[in-house]
Structures are given as C-alpha cells and as structure tokens.
Coordinates of C-alpha atoms in Angstrom, one line a residue:
M1 CA -21.8 35.5 -22.4
T2 CA -18.7 37.6 -22.3
K3 CA -18.1 39.3 -25.6
G4 CA -15.7 37.5 -27.8
Y5 CA -15.7 34.3 -25.8
S6 CA -17.7 31.1 -26.3
D7 CA -19.7 29.4 -23.5
K8 CA -17.0 26.8 -23.4
E9 CA -14.2 29.3 -22.9
V10 CA -16.2 31.2 -20.2
F11 CA -16.9 28.0 -18.3
E12 CA -13.2 27.0 -18.5
N13 CA -12.0 30.3 -17.3
L14 CA -14.4 30.6 -14.5
G15 CA -13.8 27.0 -13.4
N16 CA -10.0 27.5 -13.5
A17 CA -10.1 30.8 -11.7
N18 CA -12.1 29.3 -8.8
Y19 CA -10.2 26.0 -8.8
L20 CA -6.7 27.6 -8.7
N21 CA -7.9 29.8 -5.8
A22 CA -9.4 26.9 -3.9
N23 CA -13.0 27.9 -4.4
Y24 CA -14.0 24.4 -5.1
D25 CA -17.7 24.7 -4.6
E26 CA -17.8 27.4 -7.2
A27 CA -15.4 25.6 -9.5
S28 CA -17.6 22.5 -9.6
I29 CA -20.5 24.6 -10.9
W30 CA -18.6 25.9 -13.9
Y31 CA -16.8 22.6 -14.6
E32 CA -20.2 20.8 -14.6
K33 CA -21.5 23.3 -17.2
L34 CA -18.3 22.9 -19.2
L35 CA -18.6 19.1 -19.3
Q36 CA -22.2 19.4 -20.5
T37 CA -21.2 21.3 -23.6
D38 CA -20.8 19.7 -27.0
G39 CA -17.5 19.0 -28.6
E40 CA -14.2 17.7 -27.3
I41 CA -13.3 18.6 -23.7
D42 CA -9.8 18.4 -22.3
T43 CA -9.6 15.5 -19.9
E44 CA -7.9 17.7 -17.3
Y45 CA -11.3 19.2 -16.6
M46 CA -12.7 15.8 -15.7
Y47 CA -10.0 15.5 -13.1
R48 CA -10.5 19.0 -11.7
Y49 CA -14.3 18.4 -11.6
A50 CA -13.7 15.1 -9.7
Q51 CA -11.3 16.9 -7.3
S52 CA -13.8 19.7 -6.7
L53 CA -16.6 17.2 -6.0
K54 CA -14.3 15.5 -3.5
S55 CA -13.6 18.8 -1.7
M56 CA -17.3 19.2 -1.3
G57 CA -17.5 15.7 0.3
N58 CA -19.2 14.1 -2.7
Y59 CA -16.9 11.1 -2.9
A60 CA -19.3 8.9 -4.8
K61 CA -19.8 11.3 -7.7
S62 CA -16.1 12.1 -7.6
A63 CA -15.3 8.4 -8.0
E64 CA -17.6 8.2 -11.0
W65 CA -15.7 11.1 -12.7
M66 CA -12.4 9.6 -11.8
K67 CA -13.4 6.4 -13.6
K68 CA -14.4 8.5 -16.7
F69 CA -11.1 10.3 -16.4
E70 CA -9.2 7.1 -16.3
A71 CA -11.1 5.7 -19.3
A72 CA -10.4 8.8 -21.3
T73 CA -6.6 9.0 -20.6
E74 CA -3.6 7.0 -21.3
N75 CA -0.6 6.6 -18.9
D76 CA -1.8 9.3 -16.6
L77 CA -0.2 8.8 -13.2
R78 CA -3.2 10.2 -11.3
A79 CA -5.5 7.7 -13.1
S80 CA -3.2 4.8 -12.4
K81 CA -2.8 5.8 -8.7
Y82 CA -6.6 6.0 -8.3
L83 CA -7.2 2.8 -10.3
N84 CA -4.7 0.8 -8.2
N85 CA -5.9 2.4 -4.9
S86 CA -9.7 2.1 -5.1
D87 CA -9.8 1.5 -1.4
Y88 CA -7.8 4.7 -0.7
L89 CA -10.4 6.1 1.7
E90 CA -10.1 3.1 3.9
K91 CA -6.3 3.4 3.8
I92 CA -6.6 7.1 4.8
R93 CA -8.9 6.2 7.7
E94 CA -6.3 3.7 8.9
Q95 CA -3.7 6.5 9.0
S96 CA -6.1 9.0 10.6
G97 CA -6.4 10.1 14.2
R98 CA -2.7 10.4 15.0
Y99 CA -2.8 14.1 15.7
D100 CA -4.3 16.6 18.1
F101 CA -4.5 20.0 16.5
K102 CA -5.8 23.5 17.2
N103 CA -6.2 26.8 15.4
L104 CA -3.7 29.5 16.6
G105 CA -4.7 33.0 17.8
I106 CA -1.9 34.5 15.8
N107 CA -3.8 34.0 12.6
S108 CA -5.3 37.0 10.8
A109 CA -8.3 37.6 8.6
A110 CA -6.0 37.3 5.6
S111 CA -3.8 34.4 4.6
D112 CA -1.3 32.9 7.0
F113 CA 0.7 29.8 6.0
A114 CA 4.1 28.3 5.3
P115 CA 5.5 28.0 8.9
S116 CA 9.1 27.0 9.3
F117 CA 11.4 26.3 12.2
N118 CA 14.2 28.8 13.1
D119 CA 15.8 27.7 16.3
D120 CA 13.1 28.3 19.0
Q121 CA 11.0 30.6 16.8
I122 CA 8.5 30.0 13.9
V123 CA 8.7 32.1 10.7
F124 CA 5.6 32.2 8.5
S125 CA 4.2 34.1 5.6
T126 CA 1.2 36.4 5.8
A127 CA -0.9 38.8 3.8
R128 CA -2.0 40.7 6.9
D129 CA -0.1 43.9 5.9
S130 CA -2.0 44.3 2.6
G131 CA -5.4 43.1 3.8
I132 CA -5.6 40.7 0.9
V133 CA -8.0 38.0 1.8
A134 CA -8.2 36.0 -1.4
R135 CA -6.8 32.5 -1.4
I136 CA -3.7 33.3 -3.4
I137 CA -1.1 30.7 -2.5
H138 CA -1.7 27.8 -4.9
K139 CA -1.0 29.6 -8.2
W140 CA 2.1 31.1 -9.6
N141 CA 0.6 34.6 -9.6
N142 CA 1.5 38.2 -9.6
R143 CA -0.3 39.5 -6.5
S144 CA 1.9 41.3 -4.1
F145 CA 2.6 41.9 -0.4
L146 CA 3.0 38.6 1.2
N147 CA 5.5 39.2 4.0
L148 CA 7.6 37.1 6.4
Y149 CA 6.9 37.3 10.1
T150 CA 8.5 35.6 13.1
A151 CA 6.9 34.5 16.3
Q152 CA 7.8 33.0 19.6
V153 CA 6.4 29.7 20.9
S154 CA 4.7 30.0 24.3
E155 CA 4.7 27.2 26.9
E156 CA 1.1 26.4 25.8
G157 CA 2.2 26.0 22.2
E158 CA 0.7 29.2 21.0
L159 CA 2.6 31.6 18.6
I160 CA 3.0 34.9 20.2
N161 CA 4.7 38.3 19.7
A162 CA 4.5 38.2 15.9
T163 CA 6.9 40.7 14.3
R164 CA 7.7 41.4 10.8
L165 CA 11.2 40.3 9.6
S166 CA 13.8 42.6 8.4
G167 CA 13.0 44.9 5.5
I168 CA 16.1 43.5 3.8
L169 CA 14.1 40.3 3.3
N170 CA 10.6 41.8 3.0
K171 CA 10.2 43.9 -0.2
K172 CA 7.2 45.0 -2.3
T173 CA 6.9 41.4 -3.6
H174 CA 5.7 38.1 -2.3
E175 CA 8.1 36.6 0.4
S176 CA 7.2 33.2 1.7
S177 CA 8.2 29.7 2.4
T178 CA 11.5 29.9 4.3
A179 CA 14.0 27.2 5.2
F180 CA 16.8 27.9 7.8
T181 CA 20.0 26.0 8.2
K182 CA 20.6 24.4 11.6
D183 CA 22.8 27.2 12.9
G184 CA 20.4 29.8 11.7
S185 CA 23.1 31.6 9.7
T186 CA 21.5 31.0 6.3
V187 CA 17.9 31.3 5.0
Y188 CA 16.4 30.2 1.8
F189 CA 13.1 31.9 0.9
T190 CA 10.6 32.4 -1.9
R191 CA 10.2 35.8 -3.6
N192 CA 8.6 37.0 -6.8
N193 CA 10.9 37.9 -9.6
S194 CA 11.9 41.4 -8.8
D195 CA 13.9 44.3 -10.1
N196 CA 15.4 46.3 -7.2
G197 CA 12.8 45.1 -4.8
S198 CA 9.8 45.6 -7.1
F199 CA 7.8 43.3 -9.3
S200 CA 9.4 42.1 -12.5
R201 CA 7.0 40.4 -14.9
D202 CA 7.5 38.3 -18.0
E203 CA 6.0 38.8 -21.4
E204 CA 2.7 37.3 -20.1
G205 CA 2.5 39.8 -17.3
V206 CA 3.4 37.1 -14.7
S207 CA 6.0 37.7 -12.0
R208 CA 7.5 34.3 -11.6
L209 CA 8.5 32.9 -8.2
K210 CA 12.2 32.4 -7.3
I211 CA 14.2 31.1 -4.4
Y212 CA 16.8 33.4 -2.8
R213 CA 19.5 32.8 -0.2
A214 CA 20.6 35.3 2.5
T215 CA 23.2 35.0 5.3
M216 CA 23.3 36.5 8.7
N217 CA 26.2 38.8 9.4
N218 CA 26.5 40.6 12.8
G219 CA 22.8 40.1 13.4
V220 CA 21.7 41.5 10.0
W221 CA 20.5 39.6 7.0
S222 CA 22.7 40.4 4.0
D223 CA 24.2 38.9 0.8
I224 CA 20.9 38.2 -0.8
F225 CA 21.6 35.8 -3.6
E226 CA 19.3 34.5 -6.4
L227 CA 19.8 30.7 -6.9
P228 CA 21.3 29.9 -10.3
F229 CA 18.6 27.5 -11.4
N230 CA 15.8 30.1 -11.1
G231 CA 14.3 31.2 -14.4
D232 CA 12.2 34.0 -15.8
S233 CA 9.9 31.7 -17.7
Y234 CA 9.1 29.3 -14.8
S235 CA 8.7 29.4 -11.1
V236 CA 10.9 27.9 -8.3
A237 CA 9.5 28.1 -4.8
H238 CA 9.0 26.6 -1.3
P239 CA 12.5 25.6 -0.3
A240 CA 13.2 22.9 2.3
L241 CA 16.6 21.6 3.6
S242 CA 17.7 18.1 4.2
A243 CA 18.6 17.1 7.8
D244 CA 22.3 17.8 7.2
D245 CA 21.7 21.0 5.1
S246 CA 23.4 19.4 2.1
K247 CA 20.4 19.2 -0.1
L248 CA 17.7 21.7 -1.1
Y249 CA 14.2 20.5 -2.0
F250 CA 11.7 22.8 -3.8
A251 CA 8.7 23.0 -6.0
S252 CA 8.8 24.1 -9.6
D253 CA 7.3 24.0 -13.1
M254 CA 10.6 24.2 -14.8
E255 CA 11.5 22.0 -17.8
G256 CA 11.2 18.3 -17.0
T257 CA 8.1 18.9 -14.7
L258 CA 5.5 16.1 -15.0
G259 CA 2.5 18.2 -13.9
E260 CA 1.6 21.7 -12.9
S261 CA 4.4 21.7 -10.3
D262 CA 6.8 19.0 -9.2
L263 CA 9.2 18.5 -6.4
F264 CA 12.9 18.7 -7.1
V265 CA 16.2 18.3 -5.2
V266 CA 19.6 19.9 -5.7
D267 CA 22.9 19.3 -4.0
I268 CA 24.4 22.2 -2.0
N269 CA 28.2 21.9 -2.4
S270 CA 30.6 22.6 0.4
D271 CA 31.7 25.8 -1.4
G272 CA 28.1 27.0 -1.5
N273 CA 27.5 26.3 -5.1
F274 CA 24.8 24.1 -6.4
G275 CA 24.5 20.9 -8.5
T276 CA 21.9 20.2 -11.1
P277 CA 18.2 20.0 -9.9
V278 CA 16.8 16.5 -10.1
N279 CA 13.1 15.7 -10.4
L280 CA 12.0 13.4 -7.6
G281 CA 10.3 11.1 -10.1
N282 CA 6.8 9.8 -10.8
K283 CA 6.4 7.9 -7.6
I284 CA 6.2 11.3 -5.9
N285 CA 5.2 13.7 -8.7
T286 CA 2.0 13.5 -10.8
E287 CA 0.4 15.6 -13.5
A288 CA -1.2 17.8 -10.8
R289 CA 0.4 19.9 -8.0
E290 CA 3.1 18.6 -5.7
T291 CA 4.4 21.4 -3.5
F292 CA 5.5 22.6 -0.1
P293 CA 8.1 20.0 0.7
Y294 CA 9.6 19.5 4.2
V295 CA 12.2 17.0 5.3
T296 CA 12.6 15.7 8.9
E297 CA 15.8 14.6 10.7
S298 CA 15.0 11.0 9.8
D299 CA 14.6 11.8 6.1
V300 CA 10.9 11.7 5.9
L301 CA 9.6 14.0 3.2
Y302 CA 6.3 15.6 3.8
F303 CA 4.6 17.5 0.9
A304 CA 1.2 18.7 -0.4
S305 CA -0.4 17.2 -3.5
D306 CA -3.7 17.1 -5.2
G307 CA -2.5 14.4 -7.6
H308 CA -2.3 11.5 -5.2
P309 CA -5.6 10.0 -3.8
G310 CA -6.8 12.2 -1.0
L311 CA -9.8 13.7 0.8
G312 CA -10.0 16.8 -1.4
G313 CA -8.0 19.8 -2.5
L314 CA -4.4 19.6 -1.4
D315 CA -3.6 16.9 1.1
V316 CA -0.4 16.3 3.1
F317 CA 1.5 13.2 2.2
A318 CA 4.7 11.5 3.5
T319 CA 7.4 9.2 2.1
K320 CA 10.8 8.0 3.2
I321 CA 13.5 9.3 0.9
G322 CA 16.9 7.8 0.2
N323 CA 16.1 4.8 -1.9
E324 CA 14.1 5.4 -5.1
D325 CA 13.1 1.7 -5.3
D326 CA 11.5 1.9 -1.9
I327 CA 9.4 5.0 -2.3
Y328 CA 6.0 4.6 -0.7
V329 CA 3.7 7.6 -0.5
V330 CA 1.2 7.7 2.4
N331 CA -1.6 10.1 3.0
V332 CA -1.2 11.3 6.6
G333 CA -5.0 11.2 7.1
G334 CA -7.3 13.3 9.2
P335 CA -7.5 15.5 11.1
V336 CA -4.5 17.1 9.4
N337 CA -6.1 16.5 6.0
S338 CA -9.6 17.6 5.2
E339 CA -11.9 18.2 2.3
E340 CA -10.2 21.5 1.7
D341 CA -6.6 22.5 1.1
D342 CA -4.1 21.3 3.7
F343 CA -0.4 22.1 3.1
S344 CA 3.0 23.5 4.4
F345 CA 3.3 20.7 7.0
I346 CA 6.3 20.8 9.3
V347 CA 7.1 18.6 12.4
N348 CA 9.8 18.3 15.1
E349 CA 10.3 14.6 15.4
S350 CA 11.9 15.0 18.9
S351 CA 9.1 17.0 20.5
K352 CA 6.3 15.5 18.3
T353 CA 5.0 19.0 17.7
G354 CA 4.5 20.8 14.4
Y355 CA 2.4 23.1 12.3
F356 CA 0.5 23.1 9.0
A357 CA -1.8 25.5 7.1
S358 CA -5.4 24.9 5.9
N359 CA -8.2 26.9 4.4
R360 CA -10.8 24.6 6.1
E361 CA -14.0 26.0 7.5
G362 CA -13.8 27.4 11.1
G363 CA -10.6 29.3 10.6
L364 CA -10.0 32.9 11.3
G365 CA -8.8 33.8 7.8
N366 CA -8.7 32.2 4.4
D367 CA -5.6 30.2 5.2
D368 CA -4.8 29.6 8.8
I369 CA -1.8 28.0 10.6
Y370 CA -2.7 25.2 13.0
S371 CA -0.4 23.6 15.6
F372 CA -0.5 19.9 16.4
I373 CA 0.9 17.1 18.6
E374 CA 1.7 13.8 17.0
K375 CA 0.4 11.0 19.2
E376 CA 1.5 8.2 17.0
P377 CA 4.2 8.1 14.3
I378 CA 3.2 7.6 10.7
D379 CA 3.6 4.1 9.3
L380 CA 5.8 4.4 6.2
I381 CA 6.7 0.7 6.0
C382 CA 5.0 -0.5 2.9
N383 CA 3.5 -4.0 3.2
T384 CA 1.3 -5.7 0.7
T385 CA -1.0 -8.5 2.0
V386 CA -0.5 -11.8 0.2
D387 CA -2.9 -14.6 1.1
G388 CA -4.0 -17.9 -0.2
I389 CA -4.2 -21.6 0.6
V390 CA -2.0 -24.8 0.4
K391 CA -3.8 -27.8 -0.9
D392 CA -3.1 -31.5 -1.7
Q393 CA -2.8 -31.6 -5.5
E394 CA -4.7 -34.9 -5.8
T395 CA -7.5 -34.5 -3.3
G396 CA -7.8 -30.7 -3.1
Y397 CA -7.8 -31.0 0.7
P398 CA -6.2 -28.1 2.6
L399 CA -2.8 -28.8 4.1
S400 CA -1.9 -27.4 7.5
G401 CA 1.6 -27.0 8.8
A402 CA 3.2 -26.2 5.5
K403 CA 6.1 -23.7 5.5
V404 CA 5.1 -20.9 3.2
T405 CA 7.8 -18.4 1.9
I406 CA 7.8 -15.4 -0.4
L407 CA 10.9 -14.9 -2.5
N408 CA 11.7 -11.9 -4.6
D409 CA 13.3 -12.1 -8.1
Q410 CA 16.7 -12.1 -6.4
K411 CA 15.7 -15.3 -4.5
E412 CA 15.8 -13.4 -1.2
I413 CA 13.2 -14.2 1.5
V414 CA 10.6 -11.5 1.9
A415 CA 8.4 -13.2 4.4
E416 CA 7.5 -16.6 5.7
T417 CA 4.8 -18.3 7.8
I418 CA 3.1 -21.7 8.5
S419 CA -0.3 -22.6 6.9
A420 CA -3.2 -22.8 9.3
N421 CA -5.4 -25.7 10.1
D422 CA -7.6 -24.8 7.1
G423 CA -4.5 -24.6 4.8
S424 CA -4.7 -20.8 4.7
F425 CA -1.8 -18.4 5.0
T426 CA -1.4 -14.6 5.2
L427 CA 1.9 -12.8 4.7
D428 CA 3.2 -9.2 4.5
G429 CA 4.7 -9.0 1.1
D430 CA 7.0 -6.5 -0.5
C431 CA 5.8 -3.3 -2.2
K432 CA 8.4 -3.2 -5.0
D433 CA 6.9 -3.8 -8.5
G434 CA 8.0 -7.2 -9.9
S435 CA 7.5 -11.0 -9.9
Y436 CA 7.6 -13.0 -6.7
T437 CA 7.4 -16.7 -5.9
I438 CA 5.5 -18.3 -3.1
T439 CA 7.0 -21.6 -2.1
A440 CA 5.2 -24.2 0.2
I441 CA 7.2 -27.0 1.9
K442 CA 5.6 -29.9 3.8
E443 CA 6.8 -33.3 5.0
D444 CA 5.8 -36.1 2.7
Y445 CA 5.1 -33.7 -0.2
N446 CA 7.2 -32.4 -3.0
D447 CA 7.8 -28.6 -2.8
G448 CA 5.3 -26.5 -4.6
N449 CA 5.4 -22.9 -5.8
E450 CA 3.4 -20.2 -7.6
I451 CA 4.5 -17.0 -9.2
F452 CA 2.6 -13.7 -8.7
T453 CA 3.2 -10.1 -9.6
I454 CA 3.0 -6.9 -7.5
V455 CA 2.2 -3.7 -9.2
N456 CA 1.7 -0.3 -7.5
A457 CA 1.8 -2.0 -4.0
N458 CA -1.4 -3.9 -4.7
D459 CA -2.4 -6.8 -2.4
S460 CA -2.4 -10.3 -3.9
S461 CA -5.3 -12.6 -2.8
G462 CA -6.5 -16.2 -3.5
I463 CA -3.2 -17.7 -4.4
E464 CA -3.4 -21.5 -4.4
V465 CA -0.3 -23.7 -3.9
E466 CA -0.9 -27.3 -4.7
L467 CA 1.5 -29.9 -3.3
E468 CA 2.1 -33.4 -4.8
K469 CA 2.4 -36.1 -2.3
T470 CA 6.0 -37.5 -2.1
I471 CA 6.2 -41.2 -3.0
R472 CA 8.5 -42.8 -0.4
R473 CA 9.5 -46.4 0.3
A474 CA 7.4 -47.8 3.1
P475 CA 9.5 -49.4 5.9
V476 CA 9.1 -53.1 6.7
G477 CA 6.3 -53.7 9.2
S478 CA 4.3 -50.7 8.1
D479 CA 0.6 -50.8 6.9
L480 CA 0.4 -49.3 3.4
V481 CA -3.1 -48.0 4.2
K482 CA -1.8 -45.9 7.0
F483 CA 1.5 -45.1 5.3
L484 CA -0.2 -43.7 2.2
N485 CA -2.9 -42.1 4.3
L486 CA -5.7 -44.1 2.5
E487 CA -9.2 -44.9 3.6
P488 CA -9.4 -48.4 5.3
V489 CA -10.6 -51.5 3.4
Y490 CA -13.8 -52.4 5.2
F491 CA -16.1 -55.4 4.8
D492 CA -19.8 -55.7 5.4
L493 CA -21.1 -57.9 8.2
D494 CA -20.5 -61.6 7.5
K495 CA -19.2 -60.8 4.0
S496 CA -15.9 -61.2 2.3
A497 CA -16.7 -59.5 -1.0
I498 CA -14.7 -56.4 -2.0
R499 CA -16.9 -53.3 -1.6
P500 CA -16.8 -50.5 -4.2
D501 CA -15.4 -48.0 -1.7
A502 CA -12.6 -50.4 -0.9
E503 CA -11.6 -50.6 -4.6
V504 CA -10.3 -47.0 -4.4
T505 CA -7.8 -47.9 -1.7
L506 CA -6.9 -51.3 -3.3
N507 CA -6.1 -49.5 -6.6
K508 CA -3.8 -47.1 -4.7
V509 CA -2.0 -50.1 -3.2
I510 CA -1.6 -51.6 -6.7
E511 CA -0.3 -48.3 -8.0
Y512 CA 2.2 -48.1 -5.2
M513 CA 3.4 -51.7 -5.6
G514 CA 3.9 -51.0 -9.3
I515 CA 6.3 -48.2 -8.4
F516 CA 8.2 -50.1 -5.8
N517 CA 8.1 -53.4 -7.7
D518 CA 10.4 -55.3 -5.3
I519 CA 8.4 -55.0 -2.1
K520 CA 6.3 -57.9 -0.7
V521 CA 3.1 -57.5 1.2
E522 CA 1.1 -59.7 3.5
V523 CA -2.7 -59.0 3.5
Q524 CA -3.9 -59.3 7.1
S525 CA -7.6 -59.5 7.4
H526 CA -9.8 -59.3 10.5
T527 CA -13.4 -59.6 11.8
D528 CA -15.4 -58.1 14.6
A529 CA -16.3 -60.1 17.8
K530 CA -20.0 -60.6 17.1
A531 CA -19.7 -64.3 16.0
G532 CA -17.8 -67.3 17.4
K533 CA -14.0 -67.6 17.2
R534 CA -14.0 -70.5 14.7
Y535 CA -16.4 -68.7 12.4
N536 CA -14.4 -65.5 12.6
D537 CA -11.2 -67.3 11.7
R538 CA -12.8 -68.8 8.6
L539 CA -14.4 -65.4 7.7
S540 CA -11.1 -63.5 8.0
N541 CA -9.3 -66.1 5.8
R542 CA -11.9 -65.6 3.1
R543 CA -11.5 -61.9 3.4
A544 CA -7.7 -62.2 3.0
K545 CA -8.1 -64.5 0.0
E546 CA -10.6 -62.1 -1.7
T547 CA -8.3 -59.2 -1.1
V548 CA -5.2 -61.0 -2.5
K549 CA -7.2 -62.2 -5.5
Y550 CA -8.2 -58.6 -6.3
L551 CA -4.6 -57.5 -6.4
V552 CA -3.4 -60.5 -8.4
D553 CA -6.2 -60.2 -10.9
R554 CA -4.9 -56.7 -11.6
G555 CA -1.3 -57.5 -12.2
I556 CA 0.4 -58.0 -8.9
E557 CA 2.6 -61.1 -9.0
E558 CA 1.5 -64.0 -6.7
T559 CA 5.1 -64.2 -5.3
R560 CA 4.7 -60.6 -3.9
I561 CA 1.4 -61.0 -2.2
T562 CA 0.2 -63.4 0.5
G563 CA -2.8 -63.4 2.8
K564 CA -3.6 -64.4 6.3
G565 CA -6.7 -64.2 8.5
F566 CA -6.5 -63.2 12.2
G567 CA -10.2 -63.5 13.1
E568 CA -11.1 -61.3 16.1
T569 CA -7.7 -61.5 17.7
Q570 CA -6.6 -58.0 16.7
L571 CA -9.5 -55.6 17.5
T572 CA -8.9 -51.9 17.0
N573 CA -11.2 -51.0 19.9
D574 CA -12.9 -52.4 23.0
C575 CA -15.8 -54.0 21.2
T576 CA -15.2 -57.5 22.6
T577 CA -18.8 -58.7 22.5
R578 CA -21.9 -58.3 20.3
E579 CA -23.6 -56.1 22.9
S580 CA -20.6 -53.9 23.8
C581 CA -20.7 -51.5 20.9
P582 CA -23.0 -50.2 18.1
D583 CA -22.5 -51.6 14.7
E584 CA -20.5 -48.6 13.4
K585 CA -17.9 -49.4 16.0
H586 CA -17.8 -53.1 15.1
Q587 CA -17.3 -52.0 11.5
E588 CA -13.9 -50.6 12.4
N589 CA -12.7 -54.2 13.0
R590 CA -14.0 -55.7 9.8
R591 CA -10.9 -54.8 7.7
S592 CA -7.9 -55.8 5.6
E593 CA -4.4 -54.4 6.3
F594 CA -1.4 -54.4 3.9
I595 CA 1.8 -55.1 5.9
V596 CA 5.1 -54.7 4.2
I597 CA 7.2 -57.9 4.9
E598 CA 10.1 -57.4 2.6

C-alpha cells in the first residue's frame, strides 16, 4: 500500500487513472477491488465499473452493475436512460451496418484524432511531434505538445501530405479540435491555458483548456483571440460551428454543467461578439462525459458520450437540433462505435464521406483516425410502437375494421390505422413525454378511448379499447336476430319447447323491445322438410305460440307481439327432403325469427 493512503484511496486513484485514460481493462481490476472494500462507496464507481466491463465486452455483468447503480441513485440521468432503454443493444444493432470504414495510413504511433473539414483539406490533432503515446485526450490535463496538422484528401480517400500548421497556431501547448468557417477565413481551436505561448496552470497545477479564434489575413493566421466565456477554473474545448456559422457548440465543465463535461451552444453575433453560453439540456447531457460536438448542414448534432447507453467507452451519438421538445438521441451503431472509445465524428452529408477517431484494437497508434462512407442515412425520426386490440365490450370478441387514432394532449392526430381481422392494431406513436388518447370508431358501436402515457420514448403495448354496441332502431321488415347480431333461436327435431341456448337470444330481444317500447314484432317460426306439409304447419304454429308466450310471460305486452307459423315454406338452404342433408343442416331451418312490423 502507498504510504499515507488507504486501500480504498489507492483503488480509487488507480481505477480513475486508468479509466480517464481509456485503459478500461486495467480500470475494471481496480474498481472491482474498490467495490469489495468495506464502508460507503461513491455510486459513481459503480457506473465506471459497469462502463469498464462493457468496454471489455462483458455486457451481462455490466448490466448487473447498472441495475445496482440505478438502485443506489436517485434522479441520475444515466440510470433513467438505462432503465428506460433496457433493449438498447437491440436498438444499436438496428442502427448498425450503415458505414464502410478503414484505418488511414496517415496515422502515427502516437495519438491522432479530432479531424475537421477546411475546404478540401482535413485538419487534425496529433501527438506525433512529442512521441507521447499515452491516451491523453479524454481528461482535462496538463500534458503538452499536441499539434495541429493539415492533410490533403486523395482520390482514394486517403489523407496524404500531412504538414504541420503555422507556428502561430501551434505553440508549446495542446492545440486540437478545430472548426473552420465556410469561407476558411476564421478558425476556432482548443488550446491549453497559456502565458505567451507556454503552459499556464491553476492553483491545482492543471492547465485548463480554452477555445481561441484566429483569422486569416493575406495567407497568414493572425489576431488570435481568447473567447470571453473561457475561464481559469474550468475548461472549454472542442468547438463546432452551425451550418450558417452563427452558433458555436463546445464541451465544458463550466458552472451549470450536469456531469464531467457537457455540451453548450453560444450565439456568434454579426459584430463578432458572443452571447451567453447555454447548456444543451439533460436530453443530451448526462452526469458523465459529453464531448466532441459536430453539426451538419441539416442541423444534425453528432457527439461523443459515455453517459448514454452504448457499446463501451465513448460512443458516437446523433440528434436533430432546433426544437428542444423533439430531441431524440440515437447511437449511430457499429462499426463506427465499438467497445472502446469512439469520438470526434465528422461527416459531409453531400458526399456521404467522413472521419472519426478511435482507440480500438488494430490501430497504428493509441488513437487513430478512420475514414468512412455512409451507405444509409441515420434514422433520427423518433417513433414509439403503440399496439393493442379493439374488443366488443360485452362479449370480449375482437373487432376488425375499427378506425384507431392516437391523439396528443392538444387533440392533434399523431397516427391512425384500421384494426386487423383479429382486432389488433399497431401504430407509430409520438416520442414526446405526456398523455395520449387512443380512440376507436366502428359502425354500430359507440366510440371508445383509452388514455396512455409515454415517458422517455418507451413503447406502449397491450392497450385494450372496448366498444359498446350502439342501440339503434331496427327498420320495419328486419329480423331482430340478425339486426342485433344474435345467435338464432333453434328448436329440436319435432319439438316446440324453448331450448336453454335460445333463452339468451330471447332475453336480448326482450331487452331491446323494452328500450324501444313502441315497436311491434311478429314471431315467424319454421320447420325443416323432414315431415309432411300439414304436420310441419302445425309444428311451426306451436313453435310460434311457445316463442310468443316466452316473451309475454316476461313482460312484453300482448298487443306488441304476434306469432305465425310458416312450416317448411321458407327454408334457408337446399335441404328439401329428409335425405338431402345431414341433420345439422336441417337444424338451420328449425327456427324462430322476430320481424319488425311496426
């Protein structure tokens, strides 16, 4: 044990030193030892241990520790994003496979990263001049001699003829992460806090990062200007410009930061002055690291984060900016993202080509620049899946052909469809948090609706909408059995007694006549063709009489119900002789009907 330090402090320091320099395998060893010690442990180490495990490809164990982290914290954005995206690996797989990428020969044995577009050239940051090979990019640190280089793009997409940028920009400090205006006349870049080109450190011995601006005059970079919102007690780094050069995006741990570093935006006024930096909010920023922003011509913001659910280390994410209510963050998937750190992603939407950096295995150095071709655009339209079933309220039977609509709290239609044969429906819902209403409409039924809530773009499944059958007045001449969609009133062979199964239908007829108490009905009873005509006439009259008696005994006035037998004269099928059909077909003719006559 190091003198003066407890085991706990040693494990914390060693874990952090490796974690912040992207040595996740080693970090996991020390965090595991730390979490096995007695006493209270900062929950942040649970998260870092889970992230380290994920970077090693151990997703199952990482998930276990994320659940422990979620249980041990309150209102942590990372925990809620994980809890509400337990299927995040499947979602990442759905986004994956959209890029072809390759390592570039321009990479060195040191760190190469932070590519940016400058007209037809690529500017990037490298430690090749100093020979520093440690992974140094993810921590506000005081190591020196990162320099800016520029390279041409060959017809094959390689970066060639790398040359160091002007000594006016490159000093004995870190220089990295550039952003050029469209006309190439202005550059924003990251540099350590300096005093006449040399390191300037704070009371803790740390040289903070700052963003500077320089302008091109007669082919020479000049007028280097430190942005007014920099500070000596916090870092500001990794600039990115909006499509019209009117806004500057950056990463910082300034006051108001939610995590280790957040993304901010600031207006660039027409006179060259700046507005007040604004945090991009908790839909983008988490308690962890959000960094390396880049904004496309269509206002898609790409950034690196280890706070959103990812594959391990820093992953690249994307979101459409412009409307805070519609922010939907998407992991760009593999192969851009890996189990290691993947960051500083840029893309030309017109040519579908771009670059990013990664410290994954197989690279030439510790951080390498990779080029890629985008084969398929990223899907940034957020849809939640809303599914369920429409049922008859009384019978529970599924109802097909119902019009199903989702309405938001402003009563605006979000989506609509028609229920399938089995009553089921599936809709693409909205992603905004809030209450929504599903409405189902079907002929002969009252409208039905159910309210559901969407939180964190979660899907909603198993919604049941029950519809109550509309009670309508039956037109004259209609059969109430068919009109009310009831089971027929059947009789046994040679019998006129009311069967138990027929009582259900008869009671429905009674209920209906009670609602419409002015209608009059004629019971028309029938037989099959098995017996003779005279016998069947008498049998059908008995059946009509028994049916009328059942209704009258249960409250229907005699003046509203009459009965008549029709024998075998109105068969429902071709069973005209005893031998022509099996008995189940003859059964269809042994029935009573309820015809509305007034």
